[in-house]
Short mmCIF file of C-alpha atoms in Angstrom, two decimals:
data_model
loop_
_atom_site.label_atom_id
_atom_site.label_comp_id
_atom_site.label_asym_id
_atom_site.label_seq_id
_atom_site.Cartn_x
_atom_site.Cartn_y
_atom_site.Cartn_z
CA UNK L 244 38.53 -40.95 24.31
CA UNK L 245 40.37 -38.07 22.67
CA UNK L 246 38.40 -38.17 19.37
CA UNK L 247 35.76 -38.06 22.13
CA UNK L 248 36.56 -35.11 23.85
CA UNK L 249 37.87 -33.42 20.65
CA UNK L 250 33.84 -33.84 19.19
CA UNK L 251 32.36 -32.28 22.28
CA UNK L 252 34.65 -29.50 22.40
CA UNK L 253 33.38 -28.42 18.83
CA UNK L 254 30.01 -29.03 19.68
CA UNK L 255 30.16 -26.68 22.79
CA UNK L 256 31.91 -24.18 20.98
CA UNK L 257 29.17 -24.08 18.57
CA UNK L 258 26.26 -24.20 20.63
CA UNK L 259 28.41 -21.11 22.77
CA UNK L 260 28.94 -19.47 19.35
CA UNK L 261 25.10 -19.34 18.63
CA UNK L 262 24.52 -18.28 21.75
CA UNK L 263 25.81 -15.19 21.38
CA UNK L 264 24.17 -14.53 18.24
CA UNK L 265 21.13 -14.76 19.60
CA UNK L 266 21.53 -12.28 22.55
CA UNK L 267 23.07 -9.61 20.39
CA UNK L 268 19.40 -8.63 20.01
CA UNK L 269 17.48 -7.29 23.34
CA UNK L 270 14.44 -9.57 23.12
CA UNK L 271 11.01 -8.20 22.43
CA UNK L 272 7.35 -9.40 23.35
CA UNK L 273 6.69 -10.52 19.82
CA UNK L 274 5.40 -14.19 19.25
CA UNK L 275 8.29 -14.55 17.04
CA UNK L 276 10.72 -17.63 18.51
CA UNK L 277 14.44 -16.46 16.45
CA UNK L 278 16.78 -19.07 15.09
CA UNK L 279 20.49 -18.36 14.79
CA UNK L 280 22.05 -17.38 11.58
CA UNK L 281 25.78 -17.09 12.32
CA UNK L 282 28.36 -16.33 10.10
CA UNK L 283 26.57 -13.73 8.03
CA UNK L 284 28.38 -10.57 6.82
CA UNK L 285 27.14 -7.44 6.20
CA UNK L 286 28.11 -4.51 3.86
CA UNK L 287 29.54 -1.36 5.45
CA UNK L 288 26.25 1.31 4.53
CA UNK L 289 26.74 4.95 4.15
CA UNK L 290 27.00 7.14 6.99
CA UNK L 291 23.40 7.93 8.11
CA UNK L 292 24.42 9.17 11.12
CA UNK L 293 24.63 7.38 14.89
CA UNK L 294 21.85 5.66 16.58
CA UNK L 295 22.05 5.22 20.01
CA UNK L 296 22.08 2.06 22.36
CA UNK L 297 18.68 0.19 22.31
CA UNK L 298 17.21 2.60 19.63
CA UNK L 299 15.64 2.52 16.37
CA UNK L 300 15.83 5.18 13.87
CA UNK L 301 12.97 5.36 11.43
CA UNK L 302 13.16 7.38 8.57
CA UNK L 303 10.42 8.33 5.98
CA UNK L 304 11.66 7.94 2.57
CA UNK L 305 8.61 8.16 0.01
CA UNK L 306 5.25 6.75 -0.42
CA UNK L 307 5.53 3.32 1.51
CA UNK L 308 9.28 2.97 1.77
CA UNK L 309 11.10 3.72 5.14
CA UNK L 310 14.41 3.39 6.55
CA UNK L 311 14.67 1.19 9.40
CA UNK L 312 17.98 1.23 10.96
CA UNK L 313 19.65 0.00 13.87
CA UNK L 314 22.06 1.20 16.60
CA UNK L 315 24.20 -1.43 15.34
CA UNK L 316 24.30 0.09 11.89
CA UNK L 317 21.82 -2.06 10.07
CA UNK L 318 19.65 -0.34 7.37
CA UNK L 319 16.28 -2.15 5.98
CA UNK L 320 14.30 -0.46 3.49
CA UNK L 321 10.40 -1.02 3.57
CA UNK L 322 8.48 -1.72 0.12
CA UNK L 323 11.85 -1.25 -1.80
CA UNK L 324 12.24 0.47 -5.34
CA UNK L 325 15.38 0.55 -6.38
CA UNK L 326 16.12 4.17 -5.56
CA UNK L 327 15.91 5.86 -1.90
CA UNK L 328 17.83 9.06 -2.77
CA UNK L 329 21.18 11.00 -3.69
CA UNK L 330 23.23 9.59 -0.77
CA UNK L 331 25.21 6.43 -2.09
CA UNK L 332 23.67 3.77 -0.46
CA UNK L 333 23.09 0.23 -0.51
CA UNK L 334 20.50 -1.44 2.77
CA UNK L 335 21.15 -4.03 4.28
CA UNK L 336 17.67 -5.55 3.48
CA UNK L 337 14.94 -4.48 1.40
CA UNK L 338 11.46 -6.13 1.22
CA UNK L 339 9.08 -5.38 -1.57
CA UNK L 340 5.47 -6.16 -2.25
CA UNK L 341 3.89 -6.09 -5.49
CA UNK L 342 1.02 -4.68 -5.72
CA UNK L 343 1.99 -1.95 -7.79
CA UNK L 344 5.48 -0.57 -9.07
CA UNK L 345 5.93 1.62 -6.30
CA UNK L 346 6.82 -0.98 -4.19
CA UNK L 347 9.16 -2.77 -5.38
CA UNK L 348 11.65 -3.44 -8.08
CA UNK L 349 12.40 -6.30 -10.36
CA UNK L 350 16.20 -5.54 -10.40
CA UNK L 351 17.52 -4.90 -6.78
CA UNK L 352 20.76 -3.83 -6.60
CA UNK L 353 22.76 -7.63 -6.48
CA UNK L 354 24.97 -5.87 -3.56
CA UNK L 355 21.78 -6.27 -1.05
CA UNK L 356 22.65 -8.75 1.32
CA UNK L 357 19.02 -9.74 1.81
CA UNK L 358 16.11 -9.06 -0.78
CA UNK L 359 12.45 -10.05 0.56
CA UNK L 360 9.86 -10.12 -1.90
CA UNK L 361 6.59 -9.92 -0.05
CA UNK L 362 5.04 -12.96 -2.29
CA UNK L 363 5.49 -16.38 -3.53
CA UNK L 364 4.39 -18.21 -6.29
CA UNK L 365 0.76 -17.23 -7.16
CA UNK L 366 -1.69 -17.69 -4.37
CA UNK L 367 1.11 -19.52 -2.22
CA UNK L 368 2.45 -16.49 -0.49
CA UNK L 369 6.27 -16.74 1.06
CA UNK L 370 7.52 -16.74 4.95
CA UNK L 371 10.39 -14.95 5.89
CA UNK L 372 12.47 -15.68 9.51
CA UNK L 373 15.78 -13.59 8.74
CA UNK L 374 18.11 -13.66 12.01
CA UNK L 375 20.76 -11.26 11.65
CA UNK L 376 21.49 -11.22 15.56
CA UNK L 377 20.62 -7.62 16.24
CA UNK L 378 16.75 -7.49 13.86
CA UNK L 379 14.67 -10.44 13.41
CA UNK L 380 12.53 -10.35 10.44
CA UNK L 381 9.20 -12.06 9.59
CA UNK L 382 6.44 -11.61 7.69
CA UNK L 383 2.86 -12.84 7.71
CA UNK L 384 1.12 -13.14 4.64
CA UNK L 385 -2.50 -11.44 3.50
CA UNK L 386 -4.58 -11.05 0.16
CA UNK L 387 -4.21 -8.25 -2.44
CA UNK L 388 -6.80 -7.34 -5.33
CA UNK L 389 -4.77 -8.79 -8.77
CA UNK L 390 -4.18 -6.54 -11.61
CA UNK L 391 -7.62 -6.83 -12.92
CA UNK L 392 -9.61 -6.45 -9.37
CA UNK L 393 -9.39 -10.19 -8.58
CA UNK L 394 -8.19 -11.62 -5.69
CA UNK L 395 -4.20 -12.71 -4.76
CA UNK L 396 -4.36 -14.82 -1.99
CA UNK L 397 -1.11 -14.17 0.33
CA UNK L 398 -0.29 -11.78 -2.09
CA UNK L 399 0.85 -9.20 0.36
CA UNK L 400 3.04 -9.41 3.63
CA UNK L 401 3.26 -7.26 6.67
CA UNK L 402 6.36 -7.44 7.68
CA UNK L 403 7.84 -7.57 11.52
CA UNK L 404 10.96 -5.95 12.55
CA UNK L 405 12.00 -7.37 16.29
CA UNK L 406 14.99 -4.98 17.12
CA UNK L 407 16.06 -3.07 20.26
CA UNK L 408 13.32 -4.98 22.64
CA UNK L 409 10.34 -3.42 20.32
CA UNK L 410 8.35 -5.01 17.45
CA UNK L 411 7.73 -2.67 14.30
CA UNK L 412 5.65 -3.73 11.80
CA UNK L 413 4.85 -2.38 8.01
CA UNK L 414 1.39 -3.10 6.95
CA UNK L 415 1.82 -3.17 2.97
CA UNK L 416 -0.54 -2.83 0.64
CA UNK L 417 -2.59 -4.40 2.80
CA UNK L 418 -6.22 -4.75 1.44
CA UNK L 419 -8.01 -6.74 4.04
CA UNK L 420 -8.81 -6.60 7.72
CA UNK L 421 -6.66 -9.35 8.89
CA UNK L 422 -8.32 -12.37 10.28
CA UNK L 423 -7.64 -14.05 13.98
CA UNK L 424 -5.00 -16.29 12.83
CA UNK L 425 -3.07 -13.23 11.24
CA UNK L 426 -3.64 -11.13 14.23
CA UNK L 427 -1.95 -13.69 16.21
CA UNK L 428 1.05 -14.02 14.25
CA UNK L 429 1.30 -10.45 14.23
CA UNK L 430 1.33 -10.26 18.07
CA UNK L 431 1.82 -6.88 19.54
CA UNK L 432 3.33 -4.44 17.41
CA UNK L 433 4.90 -0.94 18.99
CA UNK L 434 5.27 0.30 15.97
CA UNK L 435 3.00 0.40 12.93
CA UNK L 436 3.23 1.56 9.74
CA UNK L 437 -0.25 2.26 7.63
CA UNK L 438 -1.65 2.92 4.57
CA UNK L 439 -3.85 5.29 5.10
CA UNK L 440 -5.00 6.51 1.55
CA UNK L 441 -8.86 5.20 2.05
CA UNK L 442 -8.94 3.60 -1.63
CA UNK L 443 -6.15 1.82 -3.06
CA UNK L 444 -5.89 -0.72 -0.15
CA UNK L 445 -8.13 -0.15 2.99
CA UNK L 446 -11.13 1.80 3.27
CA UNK L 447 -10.46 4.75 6.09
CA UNK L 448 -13.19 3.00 8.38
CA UNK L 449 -11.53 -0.54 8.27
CA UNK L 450 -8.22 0.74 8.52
CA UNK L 451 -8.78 2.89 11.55
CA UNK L 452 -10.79 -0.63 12.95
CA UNK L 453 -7.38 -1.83 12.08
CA UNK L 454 -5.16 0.17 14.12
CA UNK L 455 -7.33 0.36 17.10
CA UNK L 456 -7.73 -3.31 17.39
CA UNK L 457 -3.99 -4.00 17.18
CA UNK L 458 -3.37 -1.12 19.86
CA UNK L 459 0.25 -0.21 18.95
CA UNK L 460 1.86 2.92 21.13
CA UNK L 461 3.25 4.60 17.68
CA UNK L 462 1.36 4.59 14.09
CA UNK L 463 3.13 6.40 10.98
CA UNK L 464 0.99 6.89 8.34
CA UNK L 465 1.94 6.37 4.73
CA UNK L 466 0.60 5.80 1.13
CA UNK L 467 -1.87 8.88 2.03
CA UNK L 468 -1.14 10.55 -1.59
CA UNK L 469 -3.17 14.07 -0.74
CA UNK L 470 -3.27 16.09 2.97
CA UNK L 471 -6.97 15.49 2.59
CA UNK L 472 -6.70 11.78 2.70
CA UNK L 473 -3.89 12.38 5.46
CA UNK L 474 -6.39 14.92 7.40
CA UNK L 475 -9.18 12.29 7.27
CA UNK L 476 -7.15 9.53 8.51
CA UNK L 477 -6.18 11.75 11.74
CA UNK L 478 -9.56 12.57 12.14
CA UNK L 479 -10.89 9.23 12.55
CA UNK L 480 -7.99 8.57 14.86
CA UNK L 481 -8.21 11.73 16.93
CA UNK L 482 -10.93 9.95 19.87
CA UNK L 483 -8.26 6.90 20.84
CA UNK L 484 -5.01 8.29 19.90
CA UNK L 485 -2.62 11.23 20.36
CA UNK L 486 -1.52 12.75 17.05
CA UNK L 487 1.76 14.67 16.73
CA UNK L 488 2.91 16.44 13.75
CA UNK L 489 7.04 15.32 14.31
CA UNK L 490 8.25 18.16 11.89
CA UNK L 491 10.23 16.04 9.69
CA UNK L 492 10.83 12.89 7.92
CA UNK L 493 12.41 10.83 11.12
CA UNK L 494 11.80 9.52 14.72
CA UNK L 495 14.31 7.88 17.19
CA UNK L 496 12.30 5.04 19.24
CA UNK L 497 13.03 3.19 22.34
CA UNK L 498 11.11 1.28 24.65
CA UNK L 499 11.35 4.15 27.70
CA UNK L 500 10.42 6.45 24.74
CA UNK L 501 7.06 4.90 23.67
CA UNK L 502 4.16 7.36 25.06
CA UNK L 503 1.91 6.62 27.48
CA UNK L 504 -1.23 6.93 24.91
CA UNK L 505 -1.22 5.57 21.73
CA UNK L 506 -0.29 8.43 19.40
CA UNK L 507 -0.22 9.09 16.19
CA UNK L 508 3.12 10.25 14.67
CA UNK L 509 3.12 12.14 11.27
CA UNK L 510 6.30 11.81 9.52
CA UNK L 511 7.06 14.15 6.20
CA UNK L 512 8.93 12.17 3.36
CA UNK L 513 12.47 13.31 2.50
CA UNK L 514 14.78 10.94 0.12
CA UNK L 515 17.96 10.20 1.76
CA UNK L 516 20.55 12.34 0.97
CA UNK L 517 24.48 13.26 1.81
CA UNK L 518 24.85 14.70 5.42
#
Protein backbone atom coordinates (compact mmCIF):
# COMPACT_ATOMS: atom_id res chain seq x y z
CA UNK A 1 0.00 0.00 0.00
CA UNK A 2 2.86 2.41 0.63
CA UNK A 3 4.81 1.56 -2.57
CA UNK A 4 1.24 2.33 -3.72
CA UNK A 5 0.74 5.59 -2.54
CA UNK A 6 4.46 6.47 -2.95
CA UNK A 7 3.82 5.76 -7.15
CA UNK A 8 0.80 8.01 -7.26
CA UNK A 9 2.31 10.72 -5.44
CA UNK A 10 5.06 10.95 -8.25
CA UNK A 11 2.67 10.57 -10.82
CA UNK A 12 0.54 13.58 -9.54
CA UNK A 13 3.43 15.58 -9.03
CA UNK A 14 4.30 15.14 -12.55
CA UNK A 15 1.17 15.52 -14.22
CA UNK A 16 0.94 19.01 -11.67
CA UNK A 17 4.49 19.81 -12.86
CA UNK A 18 3.40 19.80 -16.62
CA UNK A 19 0.66 21.55 -15.87
CA UNK A 20 2.22 24.46 -15.19
CA UNK A 21 4.34 24.39 -18.09
CA UNK A 22 1.73 24.50 -20.19
CA UNK A 23 -0.12 27.60 -18.77
CA UNK A 24 3.02 29.68 -18.62
CA UNK A 25 1.89 30.57 -22.15
CA UNK A 26 -1.58 32.66 -22.52
CA UNK A 27 -3.25 30.42 -25.11
CA UNK A 28 -3.91 31.62 -28.61
CA UNK A 29 -6.62 30.69 -31.34
CA UNK A 30 -4.10 28.78 -33.38
CA UNK A 31 -4.96 25.10 -34.42
CA UNK A 32 -1.82 24.21 -32.78
CA UNK A 33 -2.64 21.53 -29.67
CA UNK A 34 1.07 22.17 -27.37
CA UNK A 35 2.76 19.29 -25.63
CA UNK A 36 4.85 19.89 -22.52
CA UNK A 37 8.54 20.08 -22.65
CA UNK A 38 9.65 20.50 -19.03
CA UNK A 39 12.91 20.71 -17.78
CA UNK A 40 14.44 22.77 -20.54
CA UNK A 41 16.97 25.55 -19.78
CA UNK A 42 17.60 28.45 -21.46
CA UNK A 43 20.69 30.75 -21.93
CA UNK A 44 20.63 34.18 -20.26
CA UNK A 45 20.50 36.58 -23.86
CA UNK A 46 21.82 40.03 -23.96
CA UNK A 47 19.94 42.82 -22.69
CA UNK A 48 17.50 43.88 -25.48
CA UNK A 49 15.62 45.78 -23.37
CA UNK A 50 12.06 44.91 -21.33
CA UNK A 51 8.98 43.65 -22.89
CA UNK A 52 6.01 44.03 -21.16
CA UNK A 53 3.32 41.49 -19.78
CA UNK A 54 1.43 39.69 -22.65
CA UNK A 55 3.59 41.42 -25.39
CA UNK A 56 5.69 40.60 -28.22
CA UNK A 57 8.50 42.60 -29.41
CA UNK A 58 9.36 42.23 -33.06
CA UNK A 59 12.35 43.52 -34.35
CA UNK A 60 13.56 43.86 -38.03
CA UNK A 61 16.99 42.69 -38.39
CA UNK A 62 17.88 42.33 -42.27
CA UNK A 63 16.43 40.88 -45.31
CA UNK A 64 14.17 37.99 -43.87
CA UNK A 65 15.56 37.68 -40.38
CA UNK A 66 13.62 39.18 -37.34
CA UNK A 67 13.82 39.17 -33.74
CA UNK A 68 11.01 37.69 -32.02
CA UNK A 69 11.17 38.07 -28.39
CA UNK A 70 9.14 37.54 -25.50
CA UNK A 71 8.11 39.31 -22.26
CA UNK A 72 9.63 36.45 -20.65
CA UNK A 73 12.98 37.12 -22.23
CA UNK A 74 12.98 34.63 -25.03
CA UNK A 75 14.70 35.69 -28.33
CA UNK A 76 14.00 33.63 -31.77
CA UNK A 77 15.62 34.71 -34.81
CA UNK A 78 13.67 34.22 -38.19
CA UNK A 79 15.64 32.75 -41.36
CA UNK A 80 18.92 32.73 -39.24
CA UNK A 81 22.53 33.57 -40.63
CA UNK A 82 24.87 33.39 -38.30
CA UNK A 83 25.26 37.09 -37.63
CA UNK A 84 22.35 39.59 -36.37
CA UNK A 85 24.64 42.49 -35.37
CA UNK A 86 27.37 44.13 -32.97
CA UNK A 87 25.47 43.43 -29.72
CA UNK A 88 26.84 40.03 -28.22
CA UNK A 89 24.17 37.84 -28.61
CA UNK A 90 23.20 34.38 -28.80
CA UNK A 91 18.84 33.54 -29.49
CA UNK A 92 17.28 31.37 -27.99
CA UNK A 93 16.08 29.73 -31.30
CA UNK A 94 16.87 30.31 -34.76
CA UNK A 95 15.10 28.69 -37.78
CA UNK A 96 16.60 28.78 -41.21
CA UNK A 97 15.40 27.89 -44.65
CA UNK A 98 17.50 27.22 -47.49
CA UNK A 99 16.70 28.56 -50.29
CA UNK A 100 19.51 30.73 -50.61
CA UNK A 101 22.49 31.75 -48.21
CA UNK A 102 20.75 34.52 -46.80
CA UNK A 103 18.78 32.47 -44.81
CA UNK A 104 20.49 30.44 -43.08
CA UNK A 105 23.82 29.14 -41.98
CA UNK A 106 25.52 25.82 -42.04
CA UNK A 107 27.44 26.52 -38.74
CA UNK A 108 25.04 27.97 -36.02
CA UNK A 109 26.58 29.03 -33.16
CA UNK A 110 26.58 25.35 -30.95
CA UNK A 111 25.41 27.72 -27.87
CA UNK A 112 21.71 27.95 -29.57
CA UNK A 113 19.53 26.08 -27.50
CA UNK A 114 17.25 25.26 -30.42
CA UNK A 115 18.32 25.34 -34.23
CA UNK A 116 15.29 24.72 -36.80
CA UNK A 117 16.24 24.10 -40.19
CA UNK A 118 13.20 24.74 -42.31
CA UNK A 119 13.80 21.27 -44.37
CA UNK A 120 14.36 17.66 -44.18
CA UNK A 121 15.86 15.25 -46.20
CA UNK A 122 15.18 16.02 -49.92
CA UNK A 123 11.55 16.24 -50.83
CA UNK A 124 10.58 14.94 -47.21
CA UNK A 125 10.32 18.28 -45.54
CA UNK A 126 10.65 18.37 -41.43
CA UNK A 127 7.85 19.26 -38.60
CA UNK A 128 8.71 21.21 -35.80
CA UNK A 129 6.36 21.32 -32.27
CA UNK A 130 8.97 23.16 -29.87
CA UNK A 131 7.17 23.83 -26.34
CA UNK A 132 9.19 26.06 -24.38
CA UNK A 133 6.14 27.00 -22.00
CA UNK A 134 5.92 30.67 -22.83
CA UNK A 135 6.26 30.27 -27.35
CA UNK A 136 5.08 27.31 -29.11
CA UNK A 137 6.71 26.72 -32.33
CA UNK A 138 5.58 24.89 -35.51
CA UNK A 139 6.07 24.90 -38.85
CA UNK A 140 4.17 23.74 -41.92
CA UNK A 141 5.99 22.75 -44.79
CA UNK A 142 5.69 24.17 -48.69
CA UNK A 143 7.72 23.78 -52.07
CA UNK A 144 10.73 25.89 -53.16
CA UNK A 145 12.26 26.12 -56.83
CA UNK A 146 15.86 23.90 -56.40
CA UNK A 147 19.05 25.42 -57.35
CA UNK A 148 18.58 24.86 -60.97
CA UNK A 149 14.68 26.07 -61.21
CA UNK A 150 13.30 22.62 -60.30
CA UNK A 151 11.04 21.88 -57.81
CA UNK A 152 11.82 21.02 -53.73
CA UNK A 153 8.89 19.61 -52.44
CA UNK A 154 8.49 20.76 -48.58
CA UNK A 155 11.46 22.51 -49.16
CA UNK A 156 10.40 25.58 -47.32
CA UNK A 157 8.51 26.12 -43.89
CA UNK A 158 6.43 28.92 -42.57
CA UNK A 159 6.92 28.96 -39.35
CA UNK A 160 4.24 29.71 -36.31
CA UNK A 161 5.10 31.51 -33.24
CA UNK A 162 2.03 30.99 -30.52
CA UNK A 163 3.17 33.48 -27.72
CA UNK A 164 1.33 36.06 -25.57
CA UNK A 165 -2.37 34.78 -26.77
CA UNK A 166 -1.38 35.78 -30.61
CA UNK A 167 -0.13 33.58 -33.49
CA UNK A 168 2.81 35.12 -35.67
CA UNK A 169 3.81 33.53 -38.52
CA UNK A 170 7.02 33.97 -41.05
CA UNK A 171 6.22 33.05 -44.53
CA UNK A 172 9.84 32.05 -45.89
CA UNK A 173 10.87 31.85 -49.06
CA UNK A 174 7.75 30.84 -49.78
CA UNK A 175 7.21 30.22 -53.58
CA UNK A 176 3.72 28.89 -53.84
CA UNK A 177 0.20 29.90 -52.94
CA UNK A 178 -0.42 27.47 -50.23
CA UNK A 179 -3.01 24.88 -50.80
CA UNK A 180 -6.26 24.10 -48.40
CA UNK A 181 -4.55 21.63 -46.32
CA UNK A 182 -1.65 24.22 -45.61
CA UNK A 183 -4.06 26.97 -45.00
CA UNK A 184 -5.55 24.92 -42.37
CA UNK A 185 -2.56 24.13 -40.53
CA UNK A 186 -1.68 27.59 -40.67
CA UNK A 187 -4.95 28.67 -38.97
CA UNK A 188 -5.29 32.30 -38.21
CA UNK A 189 -2.25 34.17 -38.04
CA UNK A 190 -2.17 37.92 -36.29
CA UNK A 191 0.88 38.43 -37.42
CA UNK A 192 2.51 37.83 -40.79
CA UNK A 193 5.62 38.21 -42.12
CA UNK A 194 6.02 38.43 -46.22
CA UNK A 195 8.18 38.37 -48.89
CA UNK A 196 7.22 40.81 -50.84
CA UNK A 197 10.04 41.18 -53.56
CA UNK A 198 7.58 40.06 -56.65
CA UNK A 199 10.40 37.64 -58.19
CA UNK A 200 12.52 35.55 -56.16
CA UNK A 201 9.58 33.76 -54.39
CA UNK A 202 5.97 35.06 -55.05
CA UNK A 203 4.78 37.05 -57.80
CA UNK A 204 3.26 40.57 -56.25
CA UNK A 205 -0.33 39.42 -57.50
CA UNK A 206 -0.23 35.94 -55.72
CA UNK A 207 1.32 37.22 -52.78
CA UNK A 208 -1.11 40.02 -52.16
CA UNK A 209 -3.97 36.93 -52.99
CA UNK A 210 -1.93 35.54 -50.21
CA UNK A 211 -2.26 37.94 -47.52
CA UNK A 212 -5.79 38.84 -48.16
CA UNK A 213 -7.00 35.34 -48.03
CA UNK A 214 -5.27 34.60 -44.72
CA UNK A 215 -6.70 38.01 -43.27
CA UNK A 216 -4.08 38.66 -40.53
CA UNK A 217 -4.58 42.20 -38.44
CA UNK A 218 -0.61 43.02 -38.89
CA UNK A 219 1.64 42.19 -42.17
CA UNK A 220 5.52 43.21 -42.13
CA UNK A 221 6.94 43.09 -45.26
CA UNK A 222 10.39 41.73 -45.95
CA UNK A 223 12.78 40.35 -48.68
CA UNK A 224 11.54 43.57 -50.79
CA UNK A 225 15.36 44.35 -51.90
CA UNK A 226 14.44 47.99 -53.69
CA UNK A 227 11.61 50.81 -52.33
CA UNK A 228 10.14 50.17 -55.75
CA UNK A 229 9.38 46.59 -55.09
CA UNK A 230 8.39 47.79 -51.42
CA UNK A 231 6.11 50.74 -53.05
CA UNK A 232 4.40 48.17 -55.34
CA UNK A 233 3.67 45.75 -52.70
CA UNK A 234 1.77 48.66 -50.63
CA UNK A 235 0.08 49.58 -53.55
CA UNK A 236 -1.59 46.43 -54.22
CA UNK A 237 -2.41 46.31 -50.55
CA UNK A 238 -3.64 49.86 -50.15
CA UNK A 239 -7.80 48.83 -51.09
CA UNK A 240 -8.07 46.07 -47.99
CA UNK A 241 -5.50 47.19 -45.64
CA UNK A 242 -4.19 50.13 -43.59
CA UNK A 243 -0.51 50.83 -44.22
CA UNK A 244 1.66 52.60 -41.64
CA UNK A 245 5.14 53.62 -42.10
CA UNK A 246 6.29 52.62 -38.06
CA UNK A 247 9.53 54.82 -38.33
CA UNK A 248 11.88 52.23 -37.32
CA UNK A 249 13.03 48.75 -37.26
CA UNK A 250 10.54 47.48 -34.23
CA UNK A 251 6.86 47.05 -33.06
CA UNK A 252 5.51 46.01 -29.57
CA UNK A 253 2.22 43.74 -30.18
CA UNK A 254 -0.52 42.66 -27.97
CA UNK A 255 -3.79 41.36 -28.47
CA UNK A 256 -5.72 44.86 -27.20
CA UNK A 257 -3.09 46.41 -29.57
CA UNK A 258 -4.01 44.67 -32.88
CA UNK A 259 -6.01 47.41 -35.10
CA UNK A 260 -9.28 47.28 -35.96
CA UNK A 261 -8.41 47.00 -39.93
CA UNK A 262 -5.94 44.94 -41.19
CA UNK A 263 -2.90 47.17 -41.67
CA UNK A 264 0.06 47.06 -43.09
CA UNK A 265 3.13 47.81 -40.90
CA UNK A 266 6.47 48.86 -42.59
CA UNK A 267 9.36 48.10 -40.49
CA UNK A 268 13.08 49.60 -41.51
CA UNK A 269 15.96 47.00 -40.90
CA UNK A 270 18.55 47.88 -38.23
CA UNK A 271 21.16 45.01 -36.99
CA UNK A 272 21.02 44.64 -33.35
CA UNK A 273 23.33 46.52 -31.61
CA UNK A 274 24.58 47.59 -27.82
CA UNK A 275 21.92 49.83 -26.04
Amino acid sequence: MAMRIRIFGIVLGVLVAQSAVAQDRTPSHCVALAENAPGLEYVVPASLGPVADETVRIHYITHASFLIRSHGGLNMVTDYTGFTGSAPFIPDVVTMNHAHDTHWTANPDPAIPHVLPGWGPFGEGISHHLDLGEVLIRNVSTDIRSQFSGIETKGNSIFVFELAGLCVGHLGHLHHEPDAAQYAALGRLDVVMAPVDGGYTLDLPTMIRVLKRLRSSVVIPMHWFSLFALDDFLAGMSDDFAVVEVGGPSLDMSLDRLPGRPTVMVLRPVWLSEP
